[in-house]
Coordinates of C-alpha atoms in Angstrom, one line a residue:
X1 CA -11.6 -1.3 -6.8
X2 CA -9.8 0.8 -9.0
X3 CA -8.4 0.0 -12.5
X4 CA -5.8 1.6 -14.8
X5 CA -4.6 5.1 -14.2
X6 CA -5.6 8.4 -14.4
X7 CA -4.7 12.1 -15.0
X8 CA -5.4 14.5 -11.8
X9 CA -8.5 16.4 -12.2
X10 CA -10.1 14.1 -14.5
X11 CA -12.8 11.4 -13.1
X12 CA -11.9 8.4 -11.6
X13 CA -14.6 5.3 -12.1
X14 CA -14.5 3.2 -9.0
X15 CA -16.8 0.4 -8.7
X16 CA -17.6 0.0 -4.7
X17 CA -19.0 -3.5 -3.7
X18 CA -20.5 -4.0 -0.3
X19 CA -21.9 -6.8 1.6
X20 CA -24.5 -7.3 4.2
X21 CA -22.3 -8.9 7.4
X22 CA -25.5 -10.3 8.6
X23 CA -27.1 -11.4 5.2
X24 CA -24.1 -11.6 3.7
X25 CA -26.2 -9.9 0.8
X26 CA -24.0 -8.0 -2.2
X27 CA -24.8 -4.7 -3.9
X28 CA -22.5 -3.4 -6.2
X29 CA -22.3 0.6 -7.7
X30 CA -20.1 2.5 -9.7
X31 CA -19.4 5.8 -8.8
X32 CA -16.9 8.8 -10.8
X33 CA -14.8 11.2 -8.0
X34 CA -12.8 13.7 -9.4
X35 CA -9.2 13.7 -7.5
X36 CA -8.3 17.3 -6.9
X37 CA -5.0 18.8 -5.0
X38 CA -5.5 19.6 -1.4
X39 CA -5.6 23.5 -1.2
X40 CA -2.5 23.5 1.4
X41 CA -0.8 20.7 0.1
X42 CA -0.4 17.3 1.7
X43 CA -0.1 17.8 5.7
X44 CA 3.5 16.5 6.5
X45 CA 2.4 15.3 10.0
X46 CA 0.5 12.5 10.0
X47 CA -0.8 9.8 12.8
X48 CA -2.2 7.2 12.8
X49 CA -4.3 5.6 15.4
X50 CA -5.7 2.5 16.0
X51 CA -9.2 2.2 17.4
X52 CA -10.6 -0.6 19.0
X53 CA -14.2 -0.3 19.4
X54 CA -15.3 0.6 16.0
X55 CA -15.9 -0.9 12.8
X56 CA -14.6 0.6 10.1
X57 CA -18.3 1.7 8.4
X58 CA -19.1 3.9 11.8
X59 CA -16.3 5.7 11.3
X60 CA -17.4 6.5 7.4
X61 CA -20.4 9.4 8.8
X62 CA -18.7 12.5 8.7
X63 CA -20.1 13.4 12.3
X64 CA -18.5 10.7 13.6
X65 CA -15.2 11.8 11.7
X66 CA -15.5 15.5 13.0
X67 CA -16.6 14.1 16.7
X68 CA -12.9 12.0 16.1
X69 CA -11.0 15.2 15.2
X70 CA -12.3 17.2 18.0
X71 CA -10.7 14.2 20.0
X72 CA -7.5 14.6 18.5
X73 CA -7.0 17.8 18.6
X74 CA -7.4 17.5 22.6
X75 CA -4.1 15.4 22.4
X76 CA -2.3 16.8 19.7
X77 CA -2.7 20.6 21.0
X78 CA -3.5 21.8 17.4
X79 CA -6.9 22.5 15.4
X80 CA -5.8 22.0 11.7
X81 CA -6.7 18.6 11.5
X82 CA -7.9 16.8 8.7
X83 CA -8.7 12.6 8.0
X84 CA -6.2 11.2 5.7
X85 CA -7.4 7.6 5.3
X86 CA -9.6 5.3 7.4
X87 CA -8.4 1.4 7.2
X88 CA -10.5 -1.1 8.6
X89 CA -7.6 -3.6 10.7
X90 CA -8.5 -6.4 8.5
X91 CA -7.0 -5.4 5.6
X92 CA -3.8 -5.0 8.3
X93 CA -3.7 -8.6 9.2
X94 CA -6.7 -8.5 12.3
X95 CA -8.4 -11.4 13.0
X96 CA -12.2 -11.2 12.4
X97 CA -13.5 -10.5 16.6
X98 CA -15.6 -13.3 17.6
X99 CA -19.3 -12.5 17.4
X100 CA -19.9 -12.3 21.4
X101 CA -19.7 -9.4 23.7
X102 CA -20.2 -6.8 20.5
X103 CA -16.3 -6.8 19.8
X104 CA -15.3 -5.1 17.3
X105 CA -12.9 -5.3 14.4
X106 CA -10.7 -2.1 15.1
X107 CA -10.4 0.9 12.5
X108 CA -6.7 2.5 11.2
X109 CA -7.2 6.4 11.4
X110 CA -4.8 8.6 9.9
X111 CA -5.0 12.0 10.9
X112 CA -2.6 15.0 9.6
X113 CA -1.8 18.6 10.2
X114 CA 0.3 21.1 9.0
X115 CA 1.6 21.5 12.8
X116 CA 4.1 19.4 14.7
X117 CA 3.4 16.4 17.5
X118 CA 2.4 17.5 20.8
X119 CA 4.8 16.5 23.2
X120 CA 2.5 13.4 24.6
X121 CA 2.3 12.2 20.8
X122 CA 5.9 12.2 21.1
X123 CA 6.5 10.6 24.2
X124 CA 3.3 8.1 23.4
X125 CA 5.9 6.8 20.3
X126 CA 9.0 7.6 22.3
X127 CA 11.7 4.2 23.0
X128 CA 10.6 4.2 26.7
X129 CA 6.7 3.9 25.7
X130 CA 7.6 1.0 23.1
X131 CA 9.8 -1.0 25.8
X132 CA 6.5 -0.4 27.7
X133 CA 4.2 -1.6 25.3
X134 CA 6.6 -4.7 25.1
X135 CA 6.0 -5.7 28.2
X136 CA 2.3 -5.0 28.1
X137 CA 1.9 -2.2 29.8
X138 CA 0.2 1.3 28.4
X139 CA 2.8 3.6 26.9
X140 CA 4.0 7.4 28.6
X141 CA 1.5 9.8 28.1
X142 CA 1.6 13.1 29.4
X143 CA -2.3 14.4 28.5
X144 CA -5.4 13.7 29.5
X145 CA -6.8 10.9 26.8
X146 CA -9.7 12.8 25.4
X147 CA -10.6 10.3 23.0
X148 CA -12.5 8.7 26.2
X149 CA -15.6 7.2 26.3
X150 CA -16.6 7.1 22.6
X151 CA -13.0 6.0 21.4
X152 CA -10.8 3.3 22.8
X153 CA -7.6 4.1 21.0
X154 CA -4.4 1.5 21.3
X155 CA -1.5 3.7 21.9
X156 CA 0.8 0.7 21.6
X157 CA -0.1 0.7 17.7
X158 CA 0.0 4.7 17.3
X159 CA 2.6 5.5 14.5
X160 CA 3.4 9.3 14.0
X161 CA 4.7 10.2 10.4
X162 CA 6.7 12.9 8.6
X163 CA 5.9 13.4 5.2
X164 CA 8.1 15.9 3.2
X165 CA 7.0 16.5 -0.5
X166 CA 9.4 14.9 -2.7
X167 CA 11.6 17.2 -5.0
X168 CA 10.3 17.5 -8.7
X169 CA 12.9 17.0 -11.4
X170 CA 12.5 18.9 -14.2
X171 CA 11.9 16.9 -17.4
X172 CA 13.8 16.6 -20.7
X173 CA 13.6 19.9 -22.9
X174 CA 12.3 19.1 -25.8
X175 CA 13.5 21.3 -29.0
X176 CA 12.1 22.2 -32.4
X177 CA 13.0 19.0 -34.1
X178 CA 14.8 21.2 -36.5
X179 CA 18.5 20.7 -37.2
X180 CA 20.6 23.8 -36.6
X181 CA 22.7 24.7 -39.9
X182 CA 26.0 23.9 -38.9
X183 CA 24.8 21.0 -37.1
X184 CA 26.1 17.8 -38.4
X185 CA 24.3 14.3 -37.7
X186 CA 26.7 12.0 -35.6
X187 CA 25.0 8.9 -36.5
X188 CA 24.6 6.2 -33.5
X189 CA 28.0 3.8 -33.2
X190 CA 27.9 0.5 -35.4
X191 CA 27.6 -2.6 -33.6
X192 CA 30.4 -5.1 -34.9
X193 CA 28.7 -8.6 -37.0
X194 CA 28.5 -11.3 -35.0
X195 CA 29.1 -15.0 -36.1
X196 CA 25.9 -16.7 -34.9
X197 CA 26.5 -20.1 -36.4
X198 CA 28.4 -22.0 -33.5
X199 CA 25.6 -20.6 -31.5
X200 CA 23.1 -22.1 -33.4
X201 CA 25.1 -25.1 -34.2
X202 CA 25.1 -26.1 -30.4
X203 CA 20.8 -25.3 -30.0
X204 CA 20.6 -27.5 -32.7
X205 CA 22.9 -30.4 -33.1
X206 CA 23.2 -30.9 -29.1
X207 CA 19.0 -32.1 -28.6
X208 CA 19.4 -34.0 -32.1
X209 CA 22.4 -36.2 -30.6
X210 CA 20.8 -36.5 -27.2
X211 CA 17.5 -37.6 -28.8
X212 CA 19.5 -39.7 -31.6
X213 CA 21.3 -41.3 -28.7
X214 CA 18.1 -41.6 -26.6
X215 CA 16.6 -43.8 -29.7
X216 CA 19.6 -46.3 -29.7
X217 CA 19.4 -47.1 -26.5
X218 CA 15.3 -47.8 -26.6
X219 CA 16.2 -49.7 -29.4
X220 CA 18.9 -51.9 -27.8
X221 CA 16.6 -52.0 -24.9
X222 CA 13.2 -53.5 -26.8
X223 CA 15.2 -55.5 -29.5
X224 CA 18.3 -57.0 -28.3
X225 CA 17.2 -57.3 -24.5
X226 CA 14.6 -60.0 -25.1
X227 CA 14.1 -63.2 -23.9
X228 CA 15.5 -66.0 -25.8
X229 CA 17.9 -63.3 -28.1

């Protein structure tokens, strides 16, 4: 978990707490990461894939992640690849897998490149693939799935994104704080005086007669209501 805000390029304190799934034993460490720029940039083509058979902490080795991009470059036709973010599907709204048959809880990978979608990324998202996946049937792909054996991907959850850097506006100028010589000072507008009294008049007389009025009626109630008056 992450608190507060930070500057880029200066260290970022997370604190990382993990538990045993089998224990359920807790150990909790801090750790300081420097955020840095990627050298190219933010890749503006990004997907992300859902994987089935994996928890999210065996997709964490970075073998694992290169044996995933090797995978992904088989279906996206490109070699620039790089791991954006890896989600575990429980923090999408996945149900916990029931503890039989080693099921597992399903991993979000997001994967970008600086290259376009291959054609069967494109058709795998495409209207026709979704009406598909509707009916429950596997989406139109045109390419041999080389995530296959070690990766069961869902291609009725793959989501392909474009992501174009967003235009900087340039900030306020700021001068010298010096007044030129034949500047004059235009001071600000006055405000015209407002009569405040009826205002306050009507927050404070109003609960007084309701309460005043509130009191009589007690009174009536406990005095001249009783038995025998």
């Amino acid at each position: 978990r992450e608190r507060g805000w930070h500057l880029q390029g200066s260290p970022l304190s997370l604190q990382v707490l993990a538990y045993n799934r089998h224990t359920f034993a807790t150990v909790s460490q801090r750790l300081l990461i420097t955020v840095i720029p990627a050298p190219g940039g933010d890749p503006p083509y990004q997907g992300e894939f859902l994987v089935g058979n994996r928890n999210v902490e065996e997709l964490l080795p970075e073998a694992v992640q290169e044996m995933f991009l090797q995978a992904s470059a088989g279906v996206w036709e490109r070699a620039d690849l790089q791991v954006i973010n890896i989600t575990s599907a429980l923090d999408r709204g996945g149900r916990v897998p029931l503890p039989i048959e080693g099921r597992k809880e399903g991993v979000y990978v997001k994967v970008g490149s600086h290259s376009p979608f291959s054609p069967c990324l494109v058709s795998a998202t495409s209207p026709q693939s979704r009406f598909r996946c509707s009916l429950g049937q596997q989406p139109l792909a045109s390419c041999y799935d080389t995530f296959a054996p070690h990766f069961s991907i869902r291609w009725c959850n793959l989501t392909l994104l474009q992501v174009w850097p967003s235009p900087t506006t340039p900030g306020p100028v700021w001068g010298s704080g010096v007044l030129e010589e034949d500047g004059d000072f235009q001071p600000p507008t006055e405000v015209p005086p407002q009569d405040l009294l009826p205002g306050f008049l009507v927050t404070l007389l109003v609960p007084l007669v309701v309460a005043l009025l509130l009191c009589l009626l007690l009174g009536h109630l406990m005095c001249c209501r009783r038995e025998g008056v």
